[in-house]
PDB file of C-alpha atoms in Angstrom:
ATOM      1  CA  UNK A   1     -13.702 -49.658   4.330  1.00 38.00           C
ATOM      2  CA  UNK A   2     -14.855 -48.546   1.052  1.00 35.00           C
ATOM      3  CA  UNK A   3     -14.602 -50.631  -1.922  1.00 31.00           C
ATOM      4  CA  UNK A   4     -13.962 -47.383  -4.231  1.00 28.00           C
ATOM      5  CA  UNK A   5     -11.017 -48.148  -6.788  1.00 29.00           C
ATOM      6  CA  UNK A   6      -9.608 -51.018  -4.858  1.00 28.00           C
ATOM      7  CA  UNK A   7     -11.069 -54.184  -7.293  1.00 28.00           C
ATOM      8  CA  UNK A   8      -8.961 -54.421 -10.259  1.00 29.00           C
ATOM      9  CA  UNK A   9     -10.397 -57.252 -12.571  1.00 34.00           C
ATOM     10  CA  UNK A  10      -7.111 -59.494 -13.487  1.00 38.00           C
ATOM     11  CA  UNK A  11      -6.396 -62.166 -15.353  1.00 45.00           C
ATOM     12  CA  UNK A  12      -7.434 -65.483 -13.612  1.00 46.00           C
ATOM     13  CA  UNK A  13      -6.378 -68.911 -14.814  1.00 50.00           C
ATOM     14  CA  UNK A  14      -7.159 -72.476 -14.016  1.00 50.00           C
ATOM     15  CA  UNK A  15      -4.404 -74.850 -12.876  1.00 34.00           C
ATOM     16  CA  UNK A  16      -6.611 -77.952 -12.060  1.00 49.00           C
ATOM     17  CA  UNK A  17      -8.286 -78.236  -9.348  1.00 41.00           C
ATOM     18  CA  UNK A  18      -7.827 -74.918  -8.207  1.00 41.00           C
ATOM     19  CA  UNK A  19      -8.935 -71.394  -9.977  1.00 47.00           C
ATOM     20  CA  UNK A  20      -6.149 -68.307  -9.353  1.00 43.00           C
ATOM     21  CA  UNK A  21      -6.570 -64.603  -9.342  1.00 50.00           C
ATOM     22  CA  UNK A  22      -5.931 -61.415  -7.198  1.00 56.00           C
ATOM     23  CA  UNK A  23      -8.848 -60.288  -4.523  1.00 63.00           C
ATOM     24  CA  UNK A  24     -12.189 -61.335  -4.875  1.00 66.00           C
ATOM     25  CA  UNK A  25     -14.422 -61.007  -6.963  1.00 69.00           C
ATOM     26  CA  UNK A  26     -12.932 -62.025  -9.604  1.00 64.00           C
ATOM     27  CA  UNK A  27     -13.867 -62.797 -12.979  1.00 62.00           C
ATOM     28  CA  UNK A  28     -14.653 -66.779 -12.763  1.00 61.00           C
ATOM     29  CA  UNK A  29     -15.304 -66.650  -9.020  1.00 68.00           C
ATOM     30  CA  UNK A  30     -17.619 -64.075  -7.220  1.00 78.00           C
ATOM     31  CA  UNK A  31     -17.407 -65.369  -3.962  1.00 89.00           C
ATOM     32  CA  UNK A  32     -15.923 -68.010  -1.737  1.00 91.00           C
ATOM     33  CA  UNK A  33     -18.592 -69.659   0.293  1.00 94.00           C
ATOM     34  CA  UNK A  34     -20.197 -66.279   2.184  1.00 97.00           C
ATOM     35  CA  UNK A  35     -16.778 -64.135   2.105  1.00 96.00           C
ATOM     36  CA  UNK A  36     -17.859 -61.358  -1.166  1.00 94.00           C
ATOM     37  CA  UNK A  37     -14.712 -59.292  -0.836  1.00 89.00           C
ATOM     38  CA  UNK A  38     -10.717 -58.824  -0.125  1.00 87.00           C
ATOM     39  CA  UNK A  39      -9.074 -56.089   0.399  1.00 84.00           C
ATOM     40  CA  UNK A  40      -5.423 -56.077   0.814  1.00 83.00           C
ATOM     41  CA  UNK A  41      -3.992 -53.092   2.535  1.00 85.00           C
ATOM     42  CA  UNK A  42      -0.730 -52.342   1.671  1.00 82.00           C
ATOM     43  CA  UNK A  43       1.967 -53.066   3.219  1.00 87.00           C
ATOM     44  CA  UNK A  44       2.441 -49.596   2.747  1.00 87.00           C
ATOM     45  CA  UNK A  45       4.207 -46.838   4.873  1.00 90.00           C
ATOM     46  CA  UNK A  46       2.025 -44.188   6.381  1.00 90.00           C
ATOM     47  CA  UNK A  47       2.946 -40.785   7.800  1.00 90.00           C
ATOM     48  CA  UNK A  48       3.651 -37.779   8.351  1.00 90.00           C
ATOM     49  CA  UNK A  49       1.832 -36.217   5.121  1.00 85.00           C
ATOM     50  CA  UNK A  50       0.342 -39.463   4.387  1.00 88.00           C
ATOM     51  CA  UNK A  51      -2.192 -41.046   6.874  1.00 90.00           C
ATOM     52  CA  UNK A  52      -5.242 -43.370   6.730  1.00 90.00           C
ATOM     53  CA  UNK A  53      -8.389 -41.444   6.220  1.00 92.00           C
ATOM     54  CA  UNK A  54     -11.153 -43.307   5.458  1.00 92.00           C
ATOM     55  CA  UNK A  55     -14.395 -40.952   5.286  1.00 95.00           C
ATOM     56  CA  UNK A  56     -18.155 -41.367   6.737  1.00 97.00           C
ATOM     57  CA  UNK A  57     -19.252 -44.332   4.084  1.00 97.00           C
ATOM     58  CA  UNK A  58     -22.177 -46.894   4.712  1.00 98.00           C
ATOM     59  CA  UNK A  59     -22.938 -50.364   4.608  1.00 98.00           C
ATOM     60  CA  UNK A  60     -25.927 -53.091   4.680  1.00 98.00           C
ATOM     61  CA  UNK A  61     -26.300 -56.776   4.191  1.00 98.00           C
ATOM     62  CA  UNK A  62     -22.883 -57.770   5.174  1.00 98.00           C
ATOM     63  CA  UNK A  63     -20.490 -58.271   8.187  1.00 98.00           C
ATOM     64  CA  UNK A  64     -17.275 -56.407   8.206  1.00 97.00           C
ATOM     65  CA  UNK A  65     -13.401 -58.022   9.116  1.00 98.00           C
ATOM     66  CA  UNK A  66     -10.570 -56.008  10.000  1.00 97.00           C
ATOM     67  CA  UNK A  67      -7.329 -57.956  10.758  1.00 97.00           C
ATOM     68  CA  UNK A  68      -4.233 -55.827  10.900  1.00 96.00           C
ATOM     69  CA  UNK A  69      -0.676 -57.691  10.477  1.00 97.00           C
ATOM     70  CA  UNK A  70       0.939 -54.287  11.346  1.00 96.00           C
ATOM     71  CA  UNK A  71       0.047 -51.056  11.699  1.00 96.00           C
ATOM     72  CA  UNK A  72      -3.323 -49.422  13.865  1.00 96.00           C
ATOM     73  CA  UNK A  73      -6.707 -48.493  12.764  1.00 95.00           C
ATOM     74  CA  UNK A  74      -9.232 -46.559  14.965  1.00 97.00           C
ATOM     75  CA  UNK A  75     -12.876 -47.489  13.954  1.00 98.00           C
ATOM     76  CA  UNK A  76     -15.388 -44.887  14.552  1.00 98.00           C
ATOM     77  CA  UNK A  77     -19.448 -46.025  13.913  1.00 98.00           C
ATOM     78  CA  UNK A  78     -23.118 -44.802  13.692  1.00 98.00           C
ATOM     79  CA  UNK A  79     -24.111 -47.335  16.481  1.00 98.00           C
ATOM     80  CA  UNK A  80     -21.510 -45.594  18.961  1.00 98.00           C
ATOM     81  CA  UNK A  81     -18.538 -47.873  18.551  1.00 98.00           C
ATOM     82  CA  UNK A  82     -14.652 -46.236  19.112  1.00 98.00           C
ATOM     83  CA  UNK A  83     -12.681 -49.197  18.938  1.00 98.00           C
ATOM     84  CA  UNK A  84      -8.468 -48.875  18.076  1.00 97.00           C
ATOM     85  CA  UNK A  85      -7.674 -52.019  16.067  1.00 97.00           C
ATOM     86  CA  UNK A  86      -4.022 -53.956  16.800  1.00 97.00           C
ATOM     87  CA  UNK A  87      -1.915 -56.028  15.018  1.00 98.00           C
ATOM     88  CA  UNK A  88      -3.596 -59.932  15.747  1.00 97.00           C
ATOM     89  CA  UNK A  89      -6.884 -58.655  17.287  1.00 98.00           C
ATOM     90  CA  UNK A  90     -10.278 -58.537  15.001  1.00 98.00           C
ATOM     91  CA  UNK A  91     -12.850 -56.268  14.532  1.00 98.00           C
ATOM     92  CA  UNK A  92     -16.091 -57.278  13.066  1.00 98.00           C
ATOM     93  CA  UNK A  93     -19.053 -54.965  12.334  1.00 98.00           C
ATOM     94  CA  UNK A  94     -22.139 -56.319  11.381  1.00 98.00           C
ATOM     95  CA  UNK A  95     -23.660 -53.877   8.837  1.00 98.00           C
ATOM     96  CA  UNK A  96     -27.635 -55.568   8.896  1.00 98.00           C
ATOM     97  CA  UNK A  97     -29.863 -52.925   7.880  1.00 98.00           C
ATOM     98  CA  UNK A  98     -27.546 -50.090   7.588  1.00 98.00           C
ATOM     99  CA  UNK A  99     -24.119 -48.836   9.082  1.00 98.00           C
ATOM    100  CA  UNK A 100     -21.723 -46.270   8.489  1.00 98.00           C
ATOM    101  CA  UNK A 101     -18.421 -45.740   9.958  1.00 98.00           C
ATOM    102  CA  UNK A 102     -14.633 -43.945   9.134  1.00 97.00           C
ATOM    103  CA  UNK A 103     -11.500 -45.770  10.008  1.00 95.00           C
ATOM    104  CA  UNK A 104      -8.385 -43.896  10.448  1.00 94.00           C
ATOM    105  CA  UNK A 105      -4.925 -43.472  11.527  1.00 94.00           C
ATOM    106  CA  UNK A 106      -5.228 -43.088  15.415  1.00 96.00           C
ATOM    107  CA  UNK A 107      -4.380 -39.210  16.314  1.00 96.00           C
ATOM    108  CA  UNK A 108      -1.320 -40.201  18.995  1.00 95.00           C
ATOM    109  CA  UNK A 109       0.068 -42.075  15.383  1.00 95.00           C
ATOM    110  CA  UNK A 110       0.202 -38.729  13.724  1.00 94.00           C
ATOM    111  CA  UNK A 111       3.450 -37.789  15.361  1.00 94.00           C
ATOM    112  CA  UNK A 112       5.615 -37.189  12.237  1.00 92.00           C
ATOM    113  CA  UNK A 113       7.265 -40.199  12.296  1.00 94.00           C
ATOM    114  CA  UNK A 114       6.980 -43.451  10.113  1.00 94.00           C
ATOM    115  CA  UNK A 115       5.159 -46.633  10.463  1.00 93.00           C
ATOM    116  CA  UNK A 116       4.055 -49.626   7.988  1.00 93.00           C
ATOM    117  CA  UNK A 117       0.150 -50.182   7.854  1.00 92.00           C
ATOM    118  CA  UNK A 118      -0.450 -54.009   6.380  1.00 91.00           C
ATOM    119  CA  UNK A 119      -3.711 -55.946   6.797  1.00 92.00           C
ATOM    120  CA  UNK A 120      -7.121 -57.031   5.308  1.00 92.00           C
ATOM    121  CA  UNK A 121     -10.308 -55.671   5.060  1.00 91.00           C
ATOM    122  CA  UNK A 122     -12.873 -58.576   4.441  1.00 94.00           C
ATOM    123  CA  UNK A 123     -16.469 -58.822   3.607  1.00 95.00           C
ATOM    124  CA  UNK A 124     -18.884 -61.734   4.941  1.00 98.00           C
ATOM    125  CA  UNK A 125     -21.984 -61.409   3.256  1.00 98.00           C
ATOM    126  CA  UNK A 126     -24.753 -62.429   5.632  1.00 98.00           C
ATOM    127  CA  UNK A 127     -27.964 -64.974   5.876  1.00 98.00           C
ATOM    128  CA  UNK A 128     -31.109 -63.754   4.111  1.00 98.00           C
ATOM    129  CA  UNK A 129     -32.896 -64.110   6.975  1.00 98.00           C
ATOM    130  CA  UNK A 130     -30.306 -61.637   8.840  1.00 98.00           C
ATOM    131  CA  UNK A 131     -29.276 -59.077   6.216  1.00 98.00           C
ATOM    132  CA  UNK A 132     -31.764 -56.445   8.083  1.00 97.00           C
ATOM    133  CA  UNK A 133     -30.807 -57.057  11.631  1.00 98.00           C
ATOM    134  CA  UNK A 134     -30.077 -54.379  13.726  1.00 98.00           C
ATOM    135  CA  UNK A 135     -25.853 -53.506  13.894  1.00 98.00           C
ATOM    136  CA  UNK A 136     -23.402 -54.961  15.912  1.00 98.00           C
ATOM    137  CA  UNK A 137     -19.921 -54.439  17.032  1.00 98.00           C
ATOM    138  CA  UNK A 138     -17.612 -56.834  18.191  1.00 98.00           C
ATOM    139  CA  UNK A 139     -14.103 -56.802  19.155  1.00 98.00           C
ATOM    140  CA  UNK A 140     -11.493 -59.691  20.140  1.00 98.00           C
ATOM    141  CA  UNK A 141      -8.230 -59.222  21.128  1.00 98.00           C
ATOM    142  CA  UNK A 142      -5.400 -61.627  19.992  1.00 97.00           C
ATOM    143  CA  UNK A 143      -5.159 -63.538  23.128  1.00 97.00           C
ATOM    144  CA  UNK A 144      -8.919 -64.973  22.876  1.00 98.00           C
ATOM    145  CA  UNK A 145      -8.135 -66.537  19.818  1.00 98.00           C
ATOM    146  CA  UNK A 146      -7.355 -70.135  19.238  1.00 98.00           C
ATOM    147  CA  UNK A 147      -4.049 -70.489  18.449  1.00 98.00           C
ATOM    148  CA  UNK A 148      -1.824 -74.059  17.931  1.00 98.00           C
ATOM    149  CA  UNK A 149       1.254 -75.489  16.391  1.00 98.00           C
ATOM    150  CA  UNK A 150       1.951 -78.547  14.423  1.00 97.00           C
ATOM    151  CA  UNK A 151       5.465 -78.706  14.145  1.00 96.00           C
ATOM    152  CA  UNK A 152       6.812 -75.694  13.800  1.00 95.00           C
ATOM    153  CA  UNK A 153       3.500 -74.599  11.869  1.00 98.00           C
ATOM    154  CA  UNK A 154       1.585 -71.756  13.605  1.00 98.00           C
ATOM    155  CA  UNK A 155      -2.370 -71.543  13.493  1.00 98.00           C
ATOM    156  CA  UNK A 156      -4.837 -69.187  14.656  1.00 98.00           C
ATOM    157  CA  UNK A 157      -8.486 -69.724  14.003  1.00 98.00           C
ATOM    158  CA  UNK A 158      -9.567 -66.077  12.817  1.00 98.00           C
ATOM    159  CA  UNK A 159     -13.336 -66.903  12.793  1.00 98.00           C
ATOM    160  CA  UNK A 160     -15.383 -68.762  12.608  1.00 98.00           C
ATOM    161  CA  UNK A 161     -14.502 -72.954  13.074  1.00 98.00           C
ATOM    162  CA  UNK A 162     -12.082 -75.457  11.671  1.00 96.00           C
ATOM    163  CA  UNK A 163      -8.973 -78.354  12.859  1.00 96.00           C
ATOM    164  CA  UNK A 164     -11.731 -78.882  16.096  1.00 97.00           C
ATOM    165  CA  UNK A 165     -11.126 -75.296  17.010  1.00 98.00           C
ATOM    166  CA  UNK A 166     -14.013 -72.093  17.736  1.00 98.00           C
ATOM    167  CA  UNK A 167     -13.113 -68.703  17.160  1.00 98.00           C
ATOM    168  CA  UNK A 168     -15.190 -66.204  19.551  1.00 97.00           C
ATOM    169  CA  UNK A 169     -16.100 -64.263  16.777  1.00 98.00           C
ATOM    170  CA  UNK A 170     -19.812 -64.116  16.504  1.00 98.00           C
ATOM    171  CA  UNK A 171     -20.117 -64.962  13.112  1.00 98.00           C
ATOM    172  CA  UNK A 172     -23.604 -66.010  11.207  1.00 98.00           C
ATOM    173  CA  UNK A 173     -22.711 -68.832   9.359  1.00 98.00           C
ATOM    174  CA  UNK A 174     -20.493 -71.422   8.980  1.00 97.00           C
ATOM    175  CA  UNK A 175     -17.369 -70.394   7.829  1.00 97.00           C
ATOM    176  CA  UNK A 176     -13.651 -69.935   8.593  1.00 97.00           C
ATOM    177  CA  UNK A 177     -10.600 -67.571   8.491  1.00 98.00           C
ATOM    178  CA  UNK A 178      -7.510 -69.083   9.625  1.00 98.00           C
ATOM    179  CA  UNK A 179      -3.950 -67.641   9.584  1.00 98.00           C
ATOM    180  CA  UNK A 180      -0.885 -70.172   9.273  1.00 98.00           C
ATOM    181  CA  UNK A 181       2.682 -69.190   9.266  1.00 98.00           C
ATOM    182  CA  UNK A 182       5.330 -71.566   8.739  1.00 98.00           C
ATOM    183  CA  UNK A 183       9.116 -71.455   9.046  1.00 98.00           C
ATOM    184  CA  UNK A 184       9.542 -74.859   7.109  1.00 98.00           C
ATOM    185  CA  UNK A 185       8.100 -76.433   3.773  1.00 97.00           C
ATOM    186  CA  UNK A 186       5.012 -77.770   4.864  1.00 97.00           C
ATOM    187  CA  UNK A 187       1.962 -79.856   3.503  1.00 95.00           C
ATOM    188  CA  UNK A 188      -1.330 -78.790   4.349  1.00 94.00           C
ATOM    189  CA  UNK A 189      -4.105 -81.238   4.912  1.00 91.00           C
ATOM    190  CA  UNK A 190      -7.707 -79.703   4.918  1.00 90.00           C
ATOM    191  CA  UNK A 191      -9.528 -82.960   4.374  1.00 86.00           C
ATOM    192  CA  UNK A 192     -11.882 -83.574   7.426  1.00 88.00           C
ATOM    193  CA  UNK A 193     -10.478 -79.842   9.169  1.00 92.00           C
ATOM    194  CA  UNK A 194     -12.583 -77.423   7.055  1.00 92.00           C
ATOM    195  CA  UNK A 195     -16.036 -77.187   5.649  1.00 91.00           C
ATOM    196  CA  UNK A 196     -17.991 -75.811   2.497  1.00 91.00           C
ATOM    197  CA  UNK A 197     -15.403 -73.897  -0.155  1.00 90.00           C
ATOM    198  CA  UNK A 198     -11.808 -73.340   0.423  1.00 91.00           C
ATOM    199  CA  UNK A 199      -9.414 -70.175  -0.335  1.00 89.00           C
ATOM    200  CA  UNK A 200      -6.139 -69.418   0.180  1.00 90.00           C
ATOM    201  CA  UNK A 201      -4.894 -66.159   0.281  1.00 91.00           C
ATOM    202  CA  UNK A 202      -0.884 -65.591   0.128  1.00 91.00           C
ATOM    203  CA  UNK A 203       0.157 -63.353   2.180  1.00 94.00           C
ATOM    204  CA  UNK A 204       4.270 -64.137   1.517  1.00 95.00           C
ATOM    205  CA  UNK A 205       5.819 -67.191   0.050  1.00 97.00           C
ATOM    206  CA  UNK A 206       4.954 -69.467  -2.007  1.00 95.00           C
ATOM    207  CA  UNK A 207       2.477 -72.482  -2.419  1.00 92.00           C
ATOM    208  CA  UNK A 208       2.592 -75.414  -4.385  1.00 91.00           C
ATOM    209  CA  UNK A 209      -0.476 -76.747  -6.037  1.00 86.00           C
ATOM    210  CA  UNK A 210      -1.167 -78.934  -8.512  1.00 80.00           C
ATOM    211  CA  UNK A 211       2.439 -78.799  -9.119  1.00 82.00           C
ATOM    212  CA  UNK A 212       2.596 -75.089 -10.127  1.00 85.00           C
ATOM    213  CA  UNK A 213       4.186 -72.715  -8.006  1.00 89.00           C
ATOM    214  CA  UNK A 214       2.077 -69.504  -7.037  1.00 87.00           C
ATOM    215  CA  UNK A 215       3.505 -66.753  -5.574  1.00 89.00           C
ATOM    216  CA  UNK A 216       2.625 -64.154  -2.921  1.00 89.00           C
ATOM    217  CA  UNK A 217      -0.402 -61.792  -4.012  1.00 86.00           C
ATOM    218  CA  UNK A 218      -2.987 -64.220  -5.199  1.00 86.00           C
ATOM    219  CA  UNK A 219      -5.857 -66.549  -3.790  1.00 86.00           C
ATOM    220  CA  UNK A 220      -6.367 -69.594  -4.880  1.00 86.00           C
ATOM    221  CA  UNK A 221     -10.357 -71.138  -4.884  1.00 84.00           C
ATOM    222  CA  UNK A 222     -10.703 -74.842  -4.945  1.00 80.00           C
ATOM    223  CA  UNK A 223     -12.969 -76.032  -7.292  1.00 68.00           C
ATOM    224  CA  UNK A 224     -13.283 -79.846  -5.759  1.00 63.00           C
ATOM    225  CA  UNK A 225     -13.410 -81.119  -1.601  1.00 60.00           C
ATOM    226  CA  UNK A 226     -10.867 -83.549  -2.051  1.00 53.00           C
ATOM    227  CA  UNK A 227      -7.829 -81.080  -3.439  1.00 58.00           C
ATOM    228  CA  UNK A 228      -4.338 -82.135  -5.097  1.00 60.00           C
ATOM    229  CA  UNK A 229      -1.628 -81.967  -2.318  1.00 74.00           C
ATOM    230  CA  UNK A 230      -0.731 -78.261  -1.174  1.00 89.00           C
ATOM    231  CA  UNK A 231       2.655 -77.490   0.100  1.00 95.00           C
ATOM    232  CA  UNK A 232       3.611 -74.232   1.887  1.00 97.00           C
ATOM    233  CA  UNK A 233       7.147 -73.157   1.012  1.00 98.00           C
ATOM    234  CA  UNK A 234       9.412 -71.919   4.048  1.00 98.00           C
ATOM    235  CA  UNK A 235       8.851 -69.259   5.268  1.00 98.00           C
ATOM    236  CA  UNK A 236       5.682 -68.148   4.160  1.00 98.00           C
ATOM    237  CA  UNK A 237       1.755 -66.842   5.297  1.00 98.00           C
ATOM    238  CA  UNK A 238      -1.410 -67.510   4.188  1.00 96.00           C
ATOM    239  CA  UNK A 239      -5.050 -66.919   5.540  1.00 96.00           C
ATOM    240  CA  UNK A 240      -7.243 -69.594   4.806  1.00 95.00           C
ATOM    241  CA  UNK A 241     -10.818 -68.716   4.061  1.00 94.00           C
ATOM    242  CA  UNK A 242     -14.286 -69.610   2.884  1.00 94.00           C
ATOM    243  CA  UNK A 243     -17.361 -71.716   4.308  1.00 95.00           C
ATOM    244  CA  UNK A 244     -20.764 -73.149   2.746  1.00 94.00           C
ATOM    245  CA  UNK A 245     -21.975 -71.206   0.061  1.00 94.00           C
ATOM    246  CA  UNK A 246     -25.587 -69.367   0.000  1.00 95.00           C
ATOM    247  CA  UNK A 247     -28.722 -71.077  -2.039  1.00 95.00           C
ATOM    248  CA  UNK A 248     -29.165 -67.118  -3.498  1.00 95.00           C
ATOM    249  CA  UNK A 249     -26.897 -64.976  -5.241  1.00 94.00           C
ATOM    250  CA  UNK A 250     -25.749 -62.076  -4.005  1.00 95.00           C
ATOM    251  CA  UNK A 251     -26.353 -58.850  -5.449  1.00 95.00           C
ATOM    252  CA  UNK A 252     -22.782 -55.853  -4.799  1.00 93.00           C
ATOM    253  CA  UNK A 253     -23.579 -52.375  -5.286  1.00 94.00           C
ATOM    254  CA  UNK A 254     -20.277 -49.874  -4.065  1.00 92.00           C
ATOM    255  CA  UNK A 255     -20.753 -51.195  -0.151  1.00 95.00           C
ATOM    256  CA  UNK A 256     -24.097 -52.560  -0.180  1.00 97.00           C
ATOM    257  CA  UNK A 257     -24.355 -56.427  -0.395  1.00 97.00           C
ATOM    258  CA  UNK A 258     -27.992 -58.111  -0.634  1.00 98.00           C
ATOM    259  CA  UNK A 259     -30.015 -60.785  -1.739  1.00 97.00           C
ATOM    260  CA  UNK A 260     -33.129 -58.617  -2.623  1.00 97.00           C
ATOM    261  CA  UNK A 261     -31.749 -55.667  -5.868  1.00 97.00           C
ATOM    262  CA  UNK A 262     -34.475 -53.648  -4.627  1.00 98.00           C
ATOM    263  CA  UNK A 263     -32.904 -53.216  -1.145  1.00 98.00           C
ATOM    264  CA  UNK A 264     -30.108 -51.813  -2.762  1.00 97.00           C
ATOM    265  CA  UNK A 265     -31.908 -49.225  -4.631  1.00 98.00           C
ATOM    266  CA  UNK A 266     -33.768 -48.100  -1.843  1.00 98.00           C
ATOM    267  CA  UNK A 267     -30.803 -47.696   0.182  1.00 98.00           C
ATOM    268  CA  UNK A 268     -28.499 -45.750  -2.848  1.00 98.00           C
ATOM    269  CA  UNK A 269     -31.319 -43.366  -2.646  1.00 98.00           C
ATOM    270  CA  UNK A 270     -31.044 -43.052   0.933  1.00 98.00           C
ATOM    271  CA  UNK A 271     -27.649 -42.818   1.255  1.00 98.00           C
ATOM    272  CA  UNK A 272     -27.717 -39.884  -1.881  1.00 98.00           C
ATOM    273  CA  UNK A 273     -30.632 -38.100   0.334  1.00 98.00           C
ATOM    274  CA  UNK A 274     -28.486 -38.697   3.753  1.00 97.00           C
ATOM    275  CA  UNK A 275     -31.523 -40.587   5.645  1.00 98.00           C
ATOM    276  CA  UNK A 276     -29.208 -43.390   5.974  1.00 98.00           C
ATOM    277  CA  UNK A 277     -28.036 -44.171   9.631  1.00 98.00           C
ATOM    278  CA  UNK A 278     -25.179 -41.140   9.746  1.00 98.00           C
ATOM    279  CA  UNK A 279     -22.371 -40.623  12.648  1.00 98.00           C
ATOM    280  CA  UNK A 280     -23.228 -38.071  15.209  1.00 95.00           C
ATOM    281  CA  UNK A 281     -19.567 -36.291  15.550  1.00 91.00           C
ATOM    282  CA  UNK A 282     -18.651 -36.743  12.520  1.00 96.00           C
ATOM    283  CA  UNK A 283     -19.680 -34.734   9.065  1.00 95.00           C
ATOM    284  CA  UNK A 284     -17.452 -36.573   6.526  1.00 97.00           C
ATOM    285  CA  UNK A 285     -19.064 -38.166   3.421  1.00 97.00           C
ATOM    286  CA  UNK A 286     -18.464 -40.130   0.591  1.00 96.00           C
ATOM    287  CA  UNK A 287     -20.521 -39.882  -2.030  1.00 96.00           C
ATOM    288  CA  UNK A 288     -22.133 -42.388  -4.125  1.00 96.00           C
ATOM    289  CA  UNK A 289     -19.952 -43.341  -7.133  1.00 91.00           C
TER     290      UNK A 289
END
């Protein structure tokens, strides 16, 4: 998905051992260990005059992850892919040396009637040594993801690894993304589970950290390994996400991520002269901002 208008710099504040703000990047924290950039889609309700049309846009440097809480997205690419993406299941596009793709609202959707469309879009900026290898598409359904309880805490390991667990997602380095739902207050232990930085995206509810209560709609990034206690209020969702951080900074251009500024020149200009890796059946195009 494009990144055009969806960052809105806001406030972030410090609460101890733990930074808070809205999406990433955001002003004190650019990225959490090799995950660059959140999008939250909606929830939001789609149709009939108002569907999901996300136009021919590219990509480089970076791996794409699409995890839908409601709602259906088909993916269409320049390597071939057609892939309809359901709530649970993941999709994950690996950009490399150049990608372009459209997501929309499936045509069978467009029926007139109603439906909510809720999920993330995610960016996992790759390896220097693998930001120009050739794209990839990957998708895993729900069921061949690990999922466990502890109490009557739900888990499923999104990607990557973490708690002992492997996701199937063929990620390209070590990081995680795990979703936990809860029905009753909960504290959550990452100690010895998780490695490299930690966020915590809430999805609903509430967390307590640090003994401040944050609500639904931020991410907080801890800034230590050992972290003040962290209890999940009933009833409520978060992702977990992050992983070891890169030696070199990472360079974000529209929806080109790199290591190297000059790759990311040389690909604006191919992009703006349309010698960029383009769809076959498909003449959409957004321009460069």
């Amino acid at each position: 998905m494009s990144n055009i208008g969806l960052i809105i710099e806001e406030r972030s504040r410090d609460i101890g051992d733990f930074l808070v703000g809205r999406l990433i990047p955001f002003r004190k924290k650019r990225m959490i260990g090799p995950f660059i950039f959140i999008d939250h889609m909606g929830p939001t309700t789609l149709g009939p005059k108002n569907y999901m049309d996300v136009d021919q846009h590219p990509h480089i440097g970076l791996s794409t992850l699409t995890y839908m809480l409601e709602g259906e997205i088909m993916h269409e690419d320049s390597i071939g892919t057609k892939q309809r993406i359901q709530p649970g299941s993941v999709n994950w596009m690996v950009a490399g040396k150049g990608v372009s793709h459209t997501e929309r609202t499936p045509q069978d959707l467009r029926n007139g009637k109603q439906f909510v469309a809720h999920g993330y879009q995610i960016w996992v900026a790759l390896p220097k040594e693998f930001e120009d290898i050739e794209p990839e598409f990957h998708h895993i359904p729900e069921t061949e993801l690990p999922k466990w309880k502890d109490g009557t805490t739900e888990f499923t390991l999104v990607a990557g690894e973490g708690y002992g667990q492997k996701s199937s997602v063929p990620v390209h380095s070590p990081l995680f993304m795990i979703e936990i739902k809860n029905s009753e207050e909960y504290q959550l232990n990452t100690k010895d589970h998780l490695k490299g930085e930690i966020g915590i995206c809430i999805v609903d509810g509430s967390i307590e950290a640090c003994g401040e209560t944050v609500e639904k709609g931020n991410i907080l990034v801890s800034k230590v390994e050992d972290t003040c206690n962290t209890v999940l209020k009933a009833n409520s969702h978060i992702l977990l996400f992050g992983g070891e951080p890169f030696a070199e900074e990472r360079y974000i251009h529209w929806n080109f991520v790199s290591a190297d500024r000059d790759r990311i020149e040389k690909v604006k200009e191919a992009w703006k002269a349309k010698t960029f890796p383009m769809m076959e059946n498909d003449a959409t195009y957004v321009p460069l901002p």
